mmCIF file of C-alpha atoms in Angstrom:
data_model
loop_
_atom_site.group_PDB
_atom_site.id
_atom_site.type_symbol
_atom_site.label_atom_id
_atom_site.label_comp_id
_atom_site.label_asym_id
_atom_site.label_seq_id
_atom_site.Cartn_x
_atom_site.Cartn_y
_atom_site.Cartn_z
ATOM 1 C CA UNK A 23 -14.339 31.423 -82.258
ATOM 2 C CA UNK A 24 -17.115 30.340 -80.308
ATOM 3 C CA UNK A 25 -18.401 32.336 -77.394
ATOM 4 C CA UNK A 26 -20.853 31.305 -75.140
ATOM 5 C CA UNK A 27 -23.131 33.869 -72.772
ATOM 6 C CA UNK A 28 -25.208 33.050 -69.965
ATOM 7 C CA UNK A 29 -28.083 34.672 -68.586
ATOM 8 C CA UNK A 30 -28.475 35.600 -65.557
ATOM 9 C CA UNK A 31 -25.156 35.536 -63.794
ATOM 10 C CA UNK A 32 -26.830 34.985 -60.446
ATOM 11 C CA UNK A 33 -30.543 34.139 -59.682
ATOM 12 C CA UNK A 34 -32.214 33.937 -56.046
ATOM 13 C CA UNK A 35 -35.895 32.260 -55.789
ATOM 14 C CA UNK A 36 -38.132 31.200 -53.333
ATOM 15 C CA UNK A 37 -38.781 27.613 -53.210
ATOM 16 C CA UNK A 38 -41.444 26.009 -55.385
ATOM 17 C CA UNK A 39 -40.883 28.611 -58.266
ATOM 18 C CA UNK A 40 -40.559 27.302 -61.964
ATOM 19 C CA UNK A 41 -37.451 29.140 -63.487
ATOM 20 C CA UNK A 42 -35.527 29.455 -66.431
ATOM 21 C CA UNK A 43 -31.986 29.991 -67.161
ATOM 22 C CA UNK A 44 -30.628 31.009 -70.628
ATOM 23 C CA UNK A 45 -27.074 30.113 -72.454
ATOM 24 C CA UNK A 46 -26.938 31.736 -75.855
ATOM 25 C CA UNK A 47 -23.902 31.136 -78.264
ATOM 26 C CA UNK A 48 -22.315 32.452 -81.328
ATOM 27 C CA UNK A 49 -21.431 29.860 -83.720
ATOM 28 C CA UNK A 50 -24.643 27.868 -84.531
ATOM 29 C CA UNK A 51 -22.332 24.541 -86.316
ATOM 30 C CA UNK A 52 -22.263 22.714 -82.925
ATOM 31 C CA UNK A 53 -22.426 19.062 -82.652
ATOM 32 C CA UNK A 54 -24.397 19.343 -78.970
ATOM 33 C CA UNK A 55 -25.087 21.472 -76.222
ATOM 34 C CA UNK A 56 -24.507 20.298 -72.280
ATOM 35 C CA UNK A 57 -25.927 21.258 -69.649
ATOM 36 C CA UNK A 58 -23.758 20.589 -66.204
ATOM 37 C CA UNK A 59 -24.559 21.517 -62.515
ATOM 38 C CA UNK A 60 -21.397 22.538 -60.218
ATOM 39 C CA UNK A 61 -21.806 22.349 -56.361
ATOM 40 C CA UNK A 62 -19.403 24.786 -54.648
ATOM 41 C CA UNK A 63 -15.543 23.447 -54.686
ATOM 42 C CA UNK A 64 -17.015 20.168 -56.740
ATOM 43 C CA UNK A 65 -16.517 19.205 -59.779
ATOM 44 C CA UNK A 66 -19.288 19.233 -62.949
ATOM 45 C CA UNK A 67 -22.240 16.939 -62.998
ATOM 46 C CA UNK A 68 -23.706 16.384 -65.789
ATOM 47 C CA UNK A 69 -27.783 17.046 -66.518
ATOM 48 C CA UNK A 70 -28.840 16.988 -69.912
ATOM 49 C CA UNK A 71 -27.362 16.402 -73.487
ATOM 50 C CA UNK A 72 -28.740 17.680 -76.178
ATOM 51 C CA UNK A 73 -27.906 16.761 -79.924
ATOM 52 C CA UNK A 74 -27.969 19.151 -82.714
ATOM 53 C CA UNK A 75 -30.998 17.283 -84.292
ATOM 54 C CA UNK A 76 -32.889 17.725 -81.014
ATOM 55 C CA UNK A 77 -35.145 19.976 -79.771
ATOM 56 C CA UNK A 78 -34.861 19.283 -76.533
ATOM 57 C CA UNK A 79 -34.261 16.885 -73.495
ATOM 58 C CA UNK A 80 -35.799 15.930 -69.963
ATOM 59 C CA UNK A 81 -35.038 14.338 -67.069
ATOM 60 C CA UNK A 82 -37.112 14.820 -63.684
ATOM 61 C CA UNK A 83 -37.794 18.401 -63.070
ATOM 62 C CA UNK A 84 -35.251 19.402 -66.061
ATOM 63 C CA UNK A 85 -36.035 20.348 -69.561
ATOM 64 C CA UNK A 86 -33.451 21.681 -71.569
ATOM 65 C CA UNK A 87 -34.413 23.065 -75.643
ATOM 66 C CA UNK A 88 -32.140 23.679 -77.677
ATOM 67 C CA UNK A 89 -32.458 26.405 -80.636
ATOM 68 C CA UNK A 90 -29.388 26.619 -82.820
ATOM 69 C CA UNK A 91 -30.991 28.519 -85.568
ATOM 70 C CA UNK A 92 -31.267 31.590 -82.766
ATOM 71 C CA UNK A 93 -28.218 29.989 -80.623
ATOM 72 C CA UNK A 94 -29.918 29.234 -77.867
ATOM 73 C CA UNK A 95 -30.291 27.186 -75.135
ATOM 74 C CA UNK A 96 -32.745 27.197 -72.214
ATOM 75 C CA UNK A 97 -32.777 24.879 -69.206
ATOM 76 C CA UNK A 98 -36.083 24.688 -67.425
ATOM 77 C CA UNK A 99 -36.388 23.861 -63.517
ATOM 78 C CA UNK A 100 -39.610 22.670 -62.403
ATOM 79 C CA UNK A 101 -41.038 23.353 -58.778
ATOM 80 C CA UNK A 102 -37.730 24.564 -57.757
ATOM 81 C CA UNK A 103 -36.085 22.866 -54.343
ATOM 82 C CA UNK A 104 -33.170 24.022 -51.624
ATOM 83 C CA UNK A 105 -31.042 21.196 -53.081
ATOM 84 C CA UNK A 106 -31.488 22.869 -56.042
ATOM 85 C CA UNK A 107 -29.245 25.436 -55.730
ATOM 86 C CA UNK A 108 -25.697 25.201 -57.235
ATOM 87 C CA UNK A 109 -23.936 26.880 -60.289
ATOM 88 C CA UNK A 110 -25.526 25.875 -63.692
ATOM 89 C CA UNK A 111 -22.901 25.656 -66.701
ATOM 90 C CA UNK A 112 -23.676 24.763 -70.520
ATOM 91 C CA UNK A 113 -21.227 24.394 -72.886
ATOM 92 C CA UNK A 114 -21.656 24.154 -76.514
ATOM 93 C CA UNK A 115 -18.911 21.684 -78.478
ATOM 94 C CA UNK A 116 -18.536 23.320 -81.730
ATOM 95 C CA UNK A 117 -17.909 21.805 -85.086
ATOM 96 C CA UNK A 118 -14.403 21.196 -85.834
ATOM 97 C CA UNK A 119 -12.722 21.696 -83.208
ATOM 98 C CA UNK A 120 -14.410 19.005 -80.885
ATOM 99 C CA UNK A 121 -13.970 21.272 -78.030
ATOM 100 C CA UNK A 122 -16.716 22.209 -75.387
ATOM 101 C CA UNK A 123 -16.413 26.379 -74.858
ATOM 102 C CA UNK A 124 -18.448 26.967 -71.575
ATOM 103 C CA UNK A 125 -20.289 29.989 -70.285
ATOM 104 C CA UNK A 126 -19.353 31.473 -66.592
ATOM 105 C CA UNK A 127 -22.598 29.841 -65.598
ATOM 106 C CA UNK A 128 -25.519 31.536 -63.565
ATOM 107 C CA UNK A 129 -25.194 30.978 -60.059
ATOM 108 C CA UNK A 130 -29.076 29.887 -58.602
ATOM 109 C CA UNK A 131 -30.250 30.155 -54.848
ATOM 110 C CA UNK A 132 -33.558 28.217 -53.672
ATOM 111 C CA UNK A 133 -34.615 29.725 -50.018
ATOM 112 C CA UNK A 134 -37.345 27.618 -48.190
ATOM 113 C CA UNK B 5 -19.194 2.429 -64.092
ATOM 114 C CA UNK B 6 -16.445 4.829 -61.720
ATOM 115 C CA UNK B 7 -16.424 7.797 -62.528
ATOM 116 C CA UNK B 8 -12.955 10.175 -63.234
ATOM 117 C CA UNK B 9 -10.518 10.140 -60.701
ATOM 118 C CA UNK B 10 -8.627 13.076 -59.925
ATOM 119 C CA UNK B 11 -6.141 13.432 -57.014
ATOM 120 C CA UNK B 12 -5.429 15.122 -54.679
ATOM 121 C CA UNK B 13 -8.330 17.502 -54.061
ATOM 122 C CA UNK B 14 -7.184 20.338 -52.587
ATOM 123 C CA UNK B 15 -3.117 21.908 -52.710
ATOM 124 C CA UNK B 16 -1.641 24.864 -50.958
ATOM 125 C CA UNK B 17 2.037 25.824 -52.316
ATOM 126 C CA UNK B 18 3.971 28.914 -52.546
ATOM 127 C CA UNK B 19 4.399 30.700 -55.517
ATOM 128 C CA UNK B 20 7.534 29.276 -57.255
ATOM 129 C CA UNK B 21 7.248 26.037 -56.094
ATOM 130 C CA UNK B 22 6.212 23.361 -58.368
ATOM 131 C CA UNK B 23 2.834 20.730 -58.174
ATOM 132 C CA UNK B 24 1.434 18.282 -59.884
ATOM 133 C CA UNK B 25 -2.374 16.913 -60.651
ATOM 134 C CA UNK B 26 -3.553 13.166 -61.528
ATOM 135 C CA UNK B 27 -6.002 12.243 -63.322
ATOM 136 C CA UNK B 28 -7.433 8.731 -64.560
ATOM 137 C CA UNK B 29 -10.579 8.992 -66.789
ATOM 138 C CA UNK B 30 -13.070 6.311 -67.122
ATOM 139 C CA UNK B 31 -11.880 3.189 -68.458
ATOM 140 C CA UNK B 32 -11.990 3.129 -72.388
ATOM 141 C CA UNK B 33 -12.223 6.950 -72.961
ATOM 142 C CA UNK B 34 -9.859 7.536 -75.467
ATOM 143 C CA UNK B 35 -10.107 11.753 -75.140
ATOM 144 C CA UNK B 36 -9.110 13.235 -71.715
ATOM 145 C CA UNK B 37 -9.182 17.303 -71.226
ATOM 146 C CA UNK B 38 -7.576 19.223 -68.510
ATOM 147 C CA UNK B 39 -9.405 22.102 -67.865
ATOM 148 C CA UNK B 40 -8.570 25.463 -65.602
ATOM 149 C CA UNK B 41 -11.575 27.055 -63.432
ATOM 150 C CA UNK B 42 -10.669 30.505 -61.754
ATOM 151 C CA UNK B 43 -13.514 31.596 -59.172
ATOM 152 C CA UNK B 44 -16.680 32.552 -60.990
ATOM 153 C CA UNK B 45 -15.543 32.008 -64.066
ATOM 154 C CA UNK B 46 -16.127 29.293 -66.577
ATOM 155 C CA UNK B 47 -14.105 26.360 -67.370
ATOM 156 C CA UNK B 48 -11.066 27.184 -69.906
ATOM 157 C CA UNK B 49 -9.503 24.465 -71.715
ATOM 158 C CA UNK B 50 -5.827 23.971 -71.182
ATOM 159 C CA UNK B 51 -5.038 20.708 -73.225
ATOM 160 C CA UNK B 52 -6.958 18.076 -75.391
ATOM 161 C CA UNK B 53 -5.602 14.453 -75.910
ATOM 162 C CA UNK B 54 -6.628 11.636 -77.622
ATOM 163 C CA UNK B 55 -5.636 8.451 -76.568
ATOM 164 C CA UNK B 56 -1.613 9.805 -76.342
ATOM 165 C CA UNK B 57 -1.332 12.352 -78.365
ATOM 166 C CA UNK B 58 -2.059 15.939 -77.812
ATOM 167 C CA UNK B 59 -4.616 17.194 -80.186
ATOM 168 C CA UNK B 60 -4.938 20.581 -78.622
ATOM 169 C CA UNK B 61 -2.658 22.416 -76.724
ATOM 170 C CA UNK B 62 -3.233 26.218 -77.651
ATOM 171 C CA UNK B 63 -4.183 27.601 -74.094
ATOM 172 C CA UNK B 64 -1.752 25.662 -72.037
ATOM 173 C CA UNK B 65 1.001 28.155 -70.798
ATOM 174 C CA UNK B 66 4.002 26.477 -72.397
ATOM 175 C CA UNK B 67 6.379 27.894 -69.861
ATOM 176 C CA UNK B 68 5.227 26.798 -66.823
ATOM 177 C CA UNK B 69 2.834 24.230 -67.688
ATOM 178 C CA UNK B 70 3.100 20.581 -68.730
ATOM 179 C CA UNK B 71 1.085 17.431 -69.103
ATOM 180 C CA UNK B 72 1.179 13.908 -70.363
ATOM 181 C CA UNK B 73 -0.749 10.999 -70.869
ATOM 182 C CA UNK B 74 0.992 7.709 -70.244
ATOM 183 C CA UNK B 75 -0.046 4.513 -72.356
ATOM 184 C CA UNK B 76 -3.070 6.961 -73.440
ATOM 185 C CA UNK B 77 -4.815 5.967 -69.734
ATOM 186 C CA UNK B 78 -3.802 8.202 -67.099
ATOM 187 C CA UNK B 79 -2.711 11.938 -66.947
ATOM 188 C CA UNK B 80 -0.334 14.313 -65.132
ATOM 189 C CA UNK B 81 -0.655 18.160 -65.199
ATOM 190 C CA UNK B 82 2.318 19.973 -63.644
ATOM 191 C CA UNK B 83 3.097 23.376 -62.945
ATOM 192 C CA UNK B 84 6.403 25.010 -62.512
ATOM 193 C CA UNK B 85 7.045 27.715 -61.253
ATOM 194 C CA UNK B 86 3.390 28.433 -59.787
ATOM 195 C CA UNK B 87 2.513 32.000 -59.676
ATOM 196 C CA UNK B 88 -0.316 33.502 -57.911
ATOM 197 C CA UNK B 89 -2.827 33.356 -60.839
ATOM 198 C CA UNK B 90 -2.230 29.884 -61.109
ATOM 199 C CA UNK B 91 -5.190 29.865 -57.844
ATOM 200 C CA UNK B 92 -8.074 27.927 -59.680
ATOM 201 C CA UNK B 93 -9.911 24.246 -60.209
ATOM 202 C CA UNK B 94 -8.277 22.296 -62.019
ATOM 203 C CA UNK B 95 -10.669 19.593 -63.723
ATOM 204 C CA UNK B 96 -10.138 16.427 -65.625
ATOM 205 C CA UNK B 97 -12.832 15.308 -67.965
ATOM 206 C CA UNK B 98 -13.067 12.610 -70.397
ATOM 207 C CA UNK B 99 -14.964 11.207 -73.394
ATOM 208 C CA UNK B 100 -15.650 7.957 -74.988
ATOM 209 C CA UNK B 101 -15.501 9.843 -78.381
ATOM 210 C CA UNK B 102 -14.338 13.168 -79.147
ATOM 211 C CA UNK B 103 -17.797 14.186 -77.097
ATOM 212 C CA UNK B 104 -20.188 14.244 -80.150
ATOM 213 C CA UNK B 105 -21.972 11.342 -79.117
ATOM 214 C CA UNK B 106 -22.115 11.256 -75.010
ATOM 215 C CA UNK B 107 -20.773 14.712 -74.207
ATOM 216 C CA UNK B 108 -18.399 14.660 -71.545
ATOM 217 C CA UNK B 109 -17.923 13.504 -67.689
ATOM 218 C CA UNK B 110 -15.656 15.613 -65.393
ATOM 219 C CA UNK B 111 -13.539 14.530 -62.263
ATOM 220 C CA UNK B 112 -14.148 16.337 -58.851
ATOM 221 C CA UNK B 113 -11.427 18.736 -59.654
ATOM 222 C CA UNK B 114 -8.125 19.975 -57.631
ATOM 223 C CA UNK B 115 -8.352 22.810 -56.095
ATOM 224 C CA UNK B 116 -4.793 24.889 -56.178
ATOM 225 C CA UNK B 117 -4.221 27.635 -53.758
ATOM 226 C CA UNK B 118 -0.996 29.656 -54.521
ATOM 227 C CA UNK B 119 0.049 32.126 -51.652
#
């Protein structure tokens, strides 16, 4: 059974930091690993896709890399912003069961 | 393209009492997930169809729970009787394919609040 772990729960920076925020799973035999923001009492948005055959992905201030040999997923944040902050989710979809298993997420704060 | 569509967003019952979610995924997904979010906690699948037919339904509380999906489009989740722990986000999300190829795009999300 997949299991997915993220890392930190809970992260509070001052704007203009670059930051990092880690997802780590158990079962390396996924198909692709999303990443999704969550504003509070919203639904998910997603960010980035990445494929099993890809390293990694980018879009704007985003980079996410993707690892499955070490399961292991990092999402980078560029020159970090106020808007910014949210909760950031990944969720792996794991072969065979075509299911996405999601992390609790790691909960980021930008202060100006 | 619109997005998911998930109605209504936000539902206060009593425990015992009965409600029910709606959800219509974007046009031409044939997969459509219902998914239960408790406060700080991660998405947990309740129920996986494709097109009509469930494919996955191993987390859905059989007693209390139900959903369908009519002419494999839209999708109802109902709960009865609610109990307290029932107090979560519900999300919709759906996929063109079973989410290999374009991952996955979620509805707003109904949030229940038993009391």
């Amino acid at each position: 059974k997949q299991e997915v772990t993220q890392i930190p729960a809970a992260l509070s920076v001052p704007e203009g930091e670059n930051l990092v925020l880690n997802c780590s799973f158990t079962d390396s035999a996924i198909y692709n690993l999303q990443w999704f923001r969550q504003d509070p009492g919203k639904g998910l948005t997603s960010l980035l896709l990445i494929q099993s055959s890809q390293r990694e992905q980018t879009s704007g201030r985003l980079n996410a890399s993707l690892d499955k040999s070490s399961g292991r997923s990092t999402l980078y944040i560029a020159a970090s912003q106020p808007g910014d902050s949210a909760t950031y989710l990944c969720a792996a979809l794991s072969g065979g069961s075509y299911i996405p298993t999601f992390g609790r997420g790691t909960s980021l704060i930008v202060h100006p | 393209e619109a997005g998911v569509a998930q109605s209504p967003r936000y539902k206060i019952i009593e425990k015992r009492q009965s409600v029910a979610f709606w959800c219509n995924p974007i046009s031409g997904h044939a997969t459509l997930y219902w998914y239960q979010q408790i406060l700080g906690q991660g998405p947990k699948l309740l129920i996986q169809f494709q097109n009509n037919g469930v494919v996955d339904d191993s987390q859905l509380p059989k007693d209390r729970f139900s959903a369908e999906r009519l002419k494999g489009v839209d999708s109802t989740l109902k709960i009865q009787p609610a109990k307290l722990e029932d107090s979560a986000v519900y999300l919709c999300a759906s996929s063109s394919t079973l989410g290999t190829d374009y991952g996955y795009t979620f509805g707003s999300g109904t949030r229940l609040t038993v009391v």
